[in-house]
PDB file of C-alpha atoms in Angstrom:
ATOM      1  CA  UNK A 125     115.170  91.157 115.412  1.00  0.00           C
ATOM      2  CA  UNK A 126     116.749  92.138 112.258  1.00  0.00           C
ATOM      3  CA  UNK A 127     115.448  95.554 111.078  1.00  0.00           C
ATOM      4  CA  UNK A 128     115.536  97.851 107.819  1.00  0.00           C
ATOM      5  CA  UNK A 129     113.859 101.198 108.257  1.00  0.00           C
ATOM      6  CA  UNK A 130     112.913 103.430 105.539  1.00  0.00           C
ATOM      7  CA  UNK A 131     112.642 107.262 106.661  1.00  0.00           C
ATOM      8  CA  UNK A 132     109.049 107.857 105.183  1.00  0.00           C
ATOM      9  CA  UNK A 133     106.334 105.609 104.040  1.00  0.00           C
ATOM     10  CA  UNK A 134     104.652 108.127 101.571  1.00  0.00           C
ATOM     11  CA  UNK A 135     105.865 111.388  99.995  1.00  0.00           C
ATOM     12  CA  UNK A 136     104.132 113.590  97.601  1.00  0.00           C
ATOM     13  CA  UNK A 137     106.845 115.580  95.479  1.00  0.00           C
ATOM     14  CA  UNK A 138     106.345 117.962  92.727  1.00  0.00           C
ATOM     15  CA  UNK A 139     108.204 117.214  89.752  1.00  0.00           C
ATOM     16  CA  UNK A 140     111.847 118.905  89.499  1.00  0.00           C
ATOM     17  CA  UNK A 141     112.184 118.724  93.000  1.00  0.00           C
ATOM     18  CA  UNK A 142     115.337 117.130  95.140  1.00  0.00           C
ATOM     19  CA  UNK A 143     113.604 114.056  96.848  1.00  0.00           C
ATOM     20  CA  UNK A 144     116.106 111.989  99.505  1.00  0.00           C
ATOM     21  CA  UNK A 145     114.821 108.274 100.603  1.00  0.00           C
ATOM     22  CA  UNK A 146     116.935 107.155 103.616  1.00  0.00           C
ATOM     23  CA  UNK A 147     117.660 103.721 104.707  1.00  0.00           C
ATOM     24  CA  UNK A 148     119.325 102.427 107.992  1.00  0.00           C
ATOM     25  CA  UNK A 149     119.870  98.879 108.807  1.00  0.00           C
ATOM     26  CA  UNK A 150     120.861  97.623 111.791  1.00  0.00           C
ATOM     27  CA  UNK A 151     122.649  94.372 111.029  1.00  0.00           C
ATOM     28  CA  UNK A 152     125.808  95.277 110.572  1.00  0.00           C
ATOM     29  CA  UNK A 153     125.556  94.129 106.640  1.00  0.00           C
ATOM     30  CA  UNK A 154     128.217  95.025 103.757  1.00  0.00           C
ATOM     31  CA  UNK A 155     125.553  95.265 100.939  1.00  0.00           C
ATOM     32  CA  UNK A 156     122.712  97.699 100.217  1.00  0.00           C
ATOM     33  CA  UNK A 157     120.373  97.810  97.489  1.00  0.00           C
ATOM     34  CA  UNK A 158     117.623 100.080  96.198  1.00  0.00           C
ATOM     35  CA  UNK A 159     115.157  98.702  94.157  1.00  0.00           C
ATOM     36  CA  UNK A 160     112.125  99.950  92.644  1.00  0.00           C
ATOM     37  CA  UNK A 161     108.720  97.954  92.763  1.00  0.00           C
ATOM     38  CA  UNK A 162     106.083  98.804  89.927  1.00  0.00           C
ATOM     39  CA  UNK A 163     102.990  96.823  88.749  1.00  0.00           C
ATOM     40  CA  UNK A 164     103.509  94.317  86.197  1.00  0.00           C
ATOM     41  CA  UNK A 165     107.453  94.905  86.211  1.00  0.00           C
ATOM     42  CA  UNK A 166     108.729  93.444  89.442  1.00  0.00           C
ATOM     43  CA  UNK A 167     111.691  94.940  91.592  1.00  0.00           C
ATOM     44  CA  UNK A 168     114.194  96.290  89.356  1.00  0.00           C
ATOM     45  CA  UNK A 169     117.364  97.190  90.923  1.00  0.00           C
ATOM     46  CA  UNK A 170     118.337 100.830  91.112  1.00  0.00           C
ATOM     47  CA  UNK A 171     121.646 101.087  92.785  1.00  0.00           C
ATOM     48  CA  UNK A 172     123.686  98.730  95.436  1.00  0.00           C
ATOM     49  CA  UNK A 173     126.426  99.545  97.595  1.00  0.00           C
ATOM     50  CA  UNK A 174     128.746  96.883  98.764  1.00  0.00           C
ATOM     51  CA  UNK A 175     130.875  99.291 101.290  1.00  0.00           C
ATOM     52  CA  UNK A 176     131.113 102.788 102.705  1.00  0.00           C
ATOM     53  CA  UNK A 177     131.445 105.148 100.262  1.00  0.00           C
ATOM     54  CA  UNK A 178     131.373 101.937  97.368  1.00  0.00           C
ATOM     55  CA  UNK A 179     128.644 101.795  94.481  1.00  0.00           C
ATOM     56  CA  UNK A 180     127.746 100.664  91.686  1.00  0.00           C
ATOM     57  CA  UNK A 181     124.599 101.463  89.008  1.00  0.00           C
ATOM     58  CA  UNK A 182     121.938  98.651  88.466  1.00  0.00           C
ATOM     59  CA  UNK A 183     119.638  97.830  85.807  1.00  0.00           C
ATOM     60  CA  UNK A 184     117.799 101.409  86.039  1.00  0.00           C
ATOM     61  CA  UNK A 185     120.145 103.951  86.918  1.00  0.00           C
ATOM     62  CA  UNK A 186     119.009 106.401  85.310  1.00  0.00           C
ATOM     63  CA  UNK A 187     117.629 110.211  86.960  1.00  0.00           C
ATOM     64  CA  UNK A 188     119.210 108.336  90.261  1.00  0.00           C
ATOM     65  CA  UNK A 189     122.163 108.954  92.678  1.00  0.00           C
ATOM     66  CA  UNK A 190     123.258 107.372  96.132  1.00  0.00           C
ATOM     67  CA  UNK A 191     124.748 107.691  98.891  1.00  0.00           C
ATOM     68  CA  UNK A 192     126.517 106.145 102.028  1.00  0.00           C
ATOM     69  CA  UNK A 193     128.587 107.527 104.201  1.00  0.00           C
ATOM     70  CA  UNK A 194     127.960 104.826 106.790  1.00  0.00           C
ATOM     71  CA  UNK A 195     127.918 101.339 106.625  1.00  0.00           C
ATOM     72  CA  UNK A 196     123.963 101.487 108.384  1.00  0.00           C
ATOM     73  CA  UNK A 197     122.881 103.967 105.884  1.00  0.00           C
ATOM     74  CA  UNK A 198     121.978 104.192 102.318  1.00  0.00           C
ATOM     75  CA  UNK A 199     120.126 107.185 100.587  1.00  0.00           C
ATOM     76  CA  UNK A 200     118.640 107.366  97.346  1.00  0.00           C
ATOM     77  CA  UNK A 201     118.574 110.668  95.716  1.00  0.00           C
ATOM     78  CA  UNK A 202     116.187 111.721  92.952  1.00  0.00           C
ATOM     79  CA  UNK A 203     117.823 114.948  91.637  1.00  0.00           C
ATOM     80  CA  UNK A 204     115.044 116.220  90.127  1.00  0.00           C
ATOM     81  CA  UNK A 205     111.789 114.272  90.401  1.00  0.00           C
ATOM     82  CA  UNK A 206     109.743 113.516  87.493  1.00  0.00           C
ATOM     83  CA  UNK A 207     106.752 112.145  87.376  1.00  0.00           C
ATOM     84  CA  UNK A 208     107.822 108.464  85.646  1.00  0.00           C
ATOM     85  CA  UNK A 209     109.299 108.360  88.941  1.00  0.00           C
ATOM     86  CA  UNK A 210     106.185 107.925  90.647  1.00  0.00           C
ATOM     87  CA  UNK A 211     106.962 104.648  92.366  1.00  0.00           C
ATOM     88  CA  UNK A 212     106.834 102.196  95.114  1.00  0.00           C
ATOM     89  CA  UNK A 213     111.296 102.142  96.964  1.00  0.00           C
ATOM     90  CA  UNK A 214     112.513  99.225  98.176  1.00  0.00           C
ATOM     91  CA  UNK A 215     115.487  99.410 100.342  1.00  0.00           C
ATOM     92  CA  UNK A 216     117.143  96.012 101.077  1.00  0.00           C
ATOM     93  CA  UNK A 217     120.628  94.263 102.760  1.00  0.00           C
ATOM     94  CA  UNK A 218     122.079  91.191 103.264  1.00  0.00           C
ATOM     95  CA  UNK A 219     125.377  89.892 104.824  1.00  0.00           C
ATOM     96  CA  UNK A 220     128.879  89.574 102.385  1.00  0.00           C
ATOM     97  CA  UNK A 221     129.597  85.928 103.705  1.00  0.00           C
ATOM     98  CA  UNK A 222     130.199  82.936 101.681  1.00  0.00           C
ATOM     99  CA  UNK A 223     128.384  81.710 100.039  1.00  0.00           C
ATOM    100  CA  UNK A 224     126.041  84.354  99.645  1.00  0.00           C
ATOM    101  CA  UNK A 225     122.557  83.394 100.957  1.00  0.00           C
ATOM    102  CA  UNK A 226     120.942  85.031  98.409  1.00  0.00           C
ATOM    103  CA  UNK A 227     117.709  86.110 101.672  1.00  0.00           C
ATOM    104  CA  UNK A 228     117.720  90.085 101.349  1.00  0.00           C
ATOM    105  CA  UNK A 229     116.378  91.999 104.291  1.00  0.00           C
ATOM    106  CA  UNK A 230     113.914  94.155 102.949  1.00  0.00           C
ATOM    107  CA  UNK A 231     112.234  97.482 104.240  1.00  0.00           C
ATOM    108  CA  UNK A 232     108.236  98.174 104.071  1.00  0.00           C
ATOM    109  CA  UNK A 233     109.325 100.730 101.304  1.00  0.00           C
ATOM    110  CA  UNK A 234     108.260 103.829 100.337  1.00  0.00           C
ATOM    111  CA  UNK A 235     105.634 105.322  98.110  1.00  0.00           C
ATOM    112  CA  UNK A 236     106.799 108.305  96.146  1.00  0.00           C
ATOM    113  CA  UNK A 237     104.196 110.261  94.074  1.00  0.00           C
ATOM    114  CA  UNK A 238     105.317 113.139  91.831  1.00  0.00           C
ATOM    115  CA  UNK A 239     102.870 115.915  90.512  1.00  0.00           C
TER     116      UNK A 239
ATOM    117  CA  UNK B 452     121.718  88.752  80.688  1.00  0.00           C
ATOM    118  CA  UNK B 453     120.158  86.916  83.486  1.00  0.00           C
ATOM    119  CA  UNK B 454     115.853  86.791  83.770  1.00  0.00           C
ATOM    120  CA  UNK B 455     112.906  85.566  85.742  1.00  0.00           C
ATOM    121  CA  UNK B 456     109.422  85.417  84.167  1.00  0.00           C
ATOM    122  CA  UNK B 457     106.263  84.404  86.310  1.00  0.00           C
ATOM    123  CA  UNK B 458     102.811  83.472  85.711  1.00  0.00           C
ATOM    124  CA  UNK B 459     100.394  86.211  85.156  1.00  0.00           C
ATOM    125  CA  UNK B 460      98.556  87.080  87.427  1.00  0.00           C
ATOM    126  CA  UNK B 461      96.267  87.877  89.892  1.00  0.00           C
ATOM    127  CA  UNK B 462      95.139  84.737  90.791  1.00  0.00           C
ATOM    128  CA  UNK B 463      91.961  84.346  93.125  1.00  0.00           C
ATOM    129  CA  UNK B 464      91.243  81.227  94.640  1.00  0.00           C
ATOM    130  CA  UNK B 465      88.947  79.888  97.197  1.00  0.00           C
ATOM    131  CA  UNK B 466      90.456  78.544 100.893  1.00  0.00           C
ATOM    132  CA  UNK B 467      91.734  74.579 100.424  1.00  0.00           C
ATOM    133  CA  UNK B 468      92.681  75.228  97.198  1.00  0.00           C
ATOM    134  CA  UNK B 469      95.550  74.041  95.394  1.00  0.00           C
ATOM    135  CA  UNK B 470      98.256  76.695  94.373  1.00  0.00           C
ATOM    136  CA  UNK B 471     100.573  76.821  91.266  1.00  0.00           C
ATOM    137  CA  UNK B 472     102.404  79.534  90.525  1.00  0.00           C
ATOM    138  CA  UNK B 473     104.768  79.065  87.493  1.00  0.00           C
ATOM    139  CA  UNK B 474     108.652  80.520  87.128  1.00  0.00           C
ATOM    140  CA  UNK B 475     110.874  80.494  84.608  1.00  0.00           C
ATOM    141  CA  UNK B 476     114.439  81.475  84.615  1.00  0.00           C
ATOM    142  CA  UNK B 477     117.302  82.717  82.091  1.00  0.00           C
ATOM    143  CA  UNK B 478     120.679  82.829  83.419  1.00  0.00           C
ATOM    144  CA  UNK B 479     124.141  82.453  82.650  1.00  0.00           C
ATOM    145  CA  UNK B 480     126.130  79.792  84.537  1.00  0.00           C
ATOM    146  CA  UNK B 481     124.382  78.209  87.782  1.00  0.00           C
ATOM    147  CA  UNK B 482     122.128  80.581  89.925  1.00  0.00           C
ATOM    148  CA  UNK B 483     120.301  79.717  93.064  1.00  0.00           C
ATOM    149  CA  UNK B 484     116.223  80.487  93.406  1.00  0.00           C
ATOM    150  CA  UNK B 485     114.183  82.402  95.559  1.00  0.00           C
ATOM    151  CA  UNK B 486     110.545  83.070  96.406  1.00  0.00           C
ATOM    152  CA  UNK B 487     109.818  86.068  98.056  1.00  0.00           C
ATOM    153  CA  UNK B 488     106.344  86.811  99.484  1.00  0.00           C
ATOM    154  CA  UNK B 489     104.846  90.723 100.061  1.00  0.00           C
ATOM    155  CA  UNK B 490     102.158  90.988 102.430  1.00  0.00           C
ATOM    156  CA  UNK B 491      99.963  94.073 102.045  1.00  0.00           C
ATOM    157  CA  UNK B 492     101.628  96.874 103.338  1.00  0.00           C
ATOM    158  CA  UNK B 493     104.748  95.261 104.149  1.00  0.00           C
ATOM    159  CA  UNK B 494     108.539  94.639 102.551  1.00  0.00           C
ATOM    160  CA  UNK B 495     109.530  91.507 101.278  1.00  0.00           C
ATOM    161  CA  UNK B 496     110.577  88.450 102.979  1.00  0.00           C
ATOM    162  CA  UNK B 497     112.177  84.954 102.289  1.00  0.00           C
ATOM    163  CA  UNK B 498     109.729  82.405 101.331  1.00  0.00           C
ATOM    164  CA  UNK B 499     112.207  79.336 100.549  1.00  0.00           C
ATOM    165  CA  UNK B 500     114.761  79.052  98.354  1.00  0.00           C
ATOM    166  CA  UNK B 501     116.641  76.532  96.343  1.00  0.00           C
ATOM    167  CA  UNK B 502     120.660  77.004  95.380  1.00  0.00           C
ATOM    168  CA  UNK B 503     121.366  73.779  93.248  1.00  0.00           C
ATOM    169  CA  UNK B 504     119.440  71.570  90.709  1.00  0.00           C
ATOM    170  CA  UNK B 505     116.890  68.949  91.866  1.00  0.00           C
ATOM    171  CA  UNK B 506     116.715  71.143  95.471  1.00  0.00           C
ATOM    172  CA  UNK B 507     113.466  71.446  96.661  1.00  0.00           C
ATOM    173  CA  UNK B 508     112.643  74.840  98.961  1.00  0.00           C
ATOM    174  CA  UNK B 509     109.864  74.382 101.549  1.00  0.00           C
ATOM    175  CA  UNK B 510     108.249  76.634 104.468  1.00  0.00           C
ATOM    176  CA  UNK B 511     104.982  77.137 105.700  1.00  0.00           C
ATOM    177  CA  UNK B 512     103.255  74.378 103.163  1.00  0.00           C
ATOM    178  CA  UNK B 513     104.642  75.902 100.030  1.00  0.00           C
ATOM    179  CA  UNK B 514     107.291  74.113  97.776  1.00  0.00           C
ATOM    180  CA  UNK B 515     109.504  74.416  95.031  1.00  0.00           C
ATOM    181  CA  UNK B 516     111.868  71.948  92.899  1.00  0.00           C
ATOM    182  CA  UNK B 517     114.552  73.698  91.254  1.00  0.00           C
ATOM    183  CA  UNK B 518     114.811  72.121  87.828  1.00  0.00           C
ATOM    184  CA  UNK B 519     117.615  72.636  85.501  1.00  0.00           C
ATOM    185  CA  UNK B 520     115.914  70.888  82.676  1.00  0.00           C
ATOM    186  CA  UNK B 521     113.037  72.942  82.342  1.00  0.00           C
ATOM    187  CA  UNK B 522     114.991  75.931  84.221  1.00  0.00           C
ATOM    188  CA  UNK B 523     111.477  76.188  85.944  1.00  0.00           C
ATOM    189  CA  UNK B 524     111.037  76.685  90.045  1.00  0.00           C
ATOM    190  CA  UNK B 525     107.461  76.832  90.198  1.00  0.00           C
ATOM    191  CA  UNK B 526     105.831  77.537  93.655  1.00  0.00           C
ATOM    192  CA  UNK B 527     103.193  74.950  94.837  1.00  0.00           C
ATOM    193  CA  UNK B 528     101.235  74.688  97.980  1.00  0.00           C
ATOM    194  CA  UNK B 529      98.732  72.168  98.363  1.00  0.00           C
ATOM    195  CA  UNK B 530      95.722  73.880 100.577  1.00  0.00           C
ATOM    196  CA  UNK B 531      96.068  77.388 100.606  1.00  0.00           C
ATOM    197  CA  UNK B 532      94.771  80.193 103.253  1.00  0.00           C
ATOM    198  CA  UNK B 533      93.091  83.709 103.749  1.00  0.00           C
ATOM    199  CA  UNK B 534      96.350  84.489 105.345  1.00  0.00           C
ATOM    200  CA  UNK B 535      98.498  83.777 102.071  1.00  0.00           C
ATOM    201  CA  UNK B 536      96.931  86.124  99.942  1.00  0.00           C
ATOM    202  CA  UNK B 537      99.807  88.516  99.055  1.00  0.00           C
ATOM    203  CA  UNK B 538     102.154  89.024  96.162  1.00  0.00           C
ATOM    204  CA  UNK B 539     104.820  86.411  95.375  1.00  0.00           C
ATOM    205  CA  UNK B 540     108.126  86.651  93.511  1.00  0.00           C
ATOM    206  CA  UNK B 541     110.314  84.408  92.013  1.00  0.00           C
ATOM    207  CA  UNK B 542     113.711  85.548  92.220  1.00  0.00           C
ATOM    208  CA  UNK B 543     117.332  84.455  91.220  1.00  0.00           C
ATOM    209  CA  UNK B 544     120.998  84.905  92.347  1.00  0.00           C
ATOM    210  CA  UNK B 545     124.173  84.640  91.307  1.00  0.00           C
ATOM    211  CA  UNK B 546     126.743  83.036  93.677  1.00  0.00           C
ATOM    212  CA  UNK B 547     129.777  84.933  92.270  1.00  0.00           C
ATOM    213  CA  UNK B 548     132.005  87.353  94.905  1.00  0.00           C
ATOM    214  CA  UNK B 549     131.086  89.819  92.385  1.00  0.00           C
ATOM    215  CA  UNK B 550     127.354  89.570  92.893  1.00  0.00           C
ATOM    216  CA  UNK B 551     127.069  91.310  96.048  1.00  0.00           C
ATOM    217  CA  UNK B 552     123.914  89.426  96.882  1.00  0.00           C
ATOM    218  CA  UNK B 553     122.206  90.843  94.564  1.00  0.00           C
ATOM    219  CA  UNK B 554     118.759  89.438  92.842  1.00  0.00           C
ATOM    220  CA  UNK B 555     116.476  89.418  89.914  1.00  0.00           C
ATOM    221  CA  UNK B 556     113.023  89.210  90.045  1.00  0.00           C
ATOM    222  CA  UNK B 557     110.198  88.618  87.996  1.00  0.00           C
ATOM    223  CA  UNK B 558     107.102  90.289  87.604  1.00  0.00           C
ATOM    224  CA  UNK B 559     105.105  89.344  90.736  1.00  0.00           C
ATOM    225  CA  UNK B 560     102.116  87.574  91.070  1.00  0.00           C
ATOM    226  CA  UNK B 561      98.986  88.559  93.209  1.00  0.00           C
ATOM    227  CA  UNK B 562      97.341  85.949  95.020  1.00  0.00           C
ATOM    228  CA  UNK B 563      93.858  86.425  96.490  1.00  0.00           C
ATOM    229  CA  UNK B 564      92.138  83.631  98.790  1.00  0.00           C
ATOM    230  CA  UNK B 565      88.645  83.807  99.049  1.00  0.00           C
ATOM    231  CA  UNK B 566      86.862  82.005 102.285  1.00  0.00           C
TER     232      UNK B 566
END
């Protein structure tokens, strides 16, 4: 069965702290994604990655960095947490083969609160 | 740039009801169309999708008819369940090799089915 795990389901942060938010997937997929999930808003996309070491900003990039070293594992860094980025993460994947399905593989995300 | 706006929401219905959720779509070129459905406490999964015009996406009772005309996909079901009360989004995708799979989504809509 095709699995995306998110290190923690809830973290409580204080604001300026360094917050990390791993992701491993175990499908051997090219792309990874981190999205954020807020009422009334949606999923905007933070970040993707389409390769080791490859990425590229999306929509809301700002106060954000990433990370992957391996192909299974995607991080999402929060330099210094504020409390605007009090938020529901969404780690997601999917395949590189054509044509693109478009069905991402999605993680039970995690809640971040910042103080 | 490329957009999805949904229905507001929530939406509270009674068991046997019938279920319209509406989606709208702004996008350059030709994208395919997604619903993706959040259970409580879970990530998102594939709910059907739809890649050209005049495809209609189907699983588990629920529908959608991608229409270029209208550049709607609403999501329909015709009797719904307890067990489909969740949050739904409409998302879209971009085909390109330079899309990486990646999606927009719209806002989300919360659906609550009463017995």
């Amino acid at each position: 069965d095709v699995k995306v795990t998110q290190s923690s389901r809830y973290l409580v942060k204080r604001t300026g702290e360094k917050v990390f938010l791993e992701c491993v997937q175990d499908m051997d997929h090219e792309n990874m994604f981190w999205y954020r999930q807020d009422p009334g808003l949606g999923l905007r996309l933070i970040y993707f990655s389409y390769d080791v070491k490859m990425k590229e900003k999306g929509d809301i990039p700002e106060g954000y960095s990433v990370s992957r070293e391996k192909k299974e594992r995607f991080s999402l860094i929060l330099e210094s947490a504020s409390t605007n980025q009090t938020s529901m993460y969404l780690c997601a994947s999917t395949p590189s083969g054509r044509p693109l399905t478009g069905e991402l593989f999605f993680g039970e995300g995690s809640r971040l609160t910042v103080l | 740039g490329n957009s999805v706006t949904q229905m507001e929401g929530p939406v509270t219905l009674s068991e046997e009801a019938f279920l319209t959720i509406n989606c709208t779509y702004t996008a350059t070129g030709y994208p395919s169309l997604f619903w993706y459905v959040q259970y409580p406490g879970e990530g998102l999964q594939l709910l059907l999708k739809a890649t050209k015009a005049d495809d209609k996406g189907s699983n588990k009772g629920f529908e959608a008819t991608y229409r270029k005309e209208t550049t709607s996909f609403h999501l329909e079901k015709g009797s719904v369940q307890v067990s489909d009360s969740a949050v739904y989004f409409c998302a879209l995708g971009m085909g390109g090799g330079t899309s990486y799979g990646k999606l927009t989504f719209g806002q989300g809509t919360i659906l609550t089915v009463h017995p």
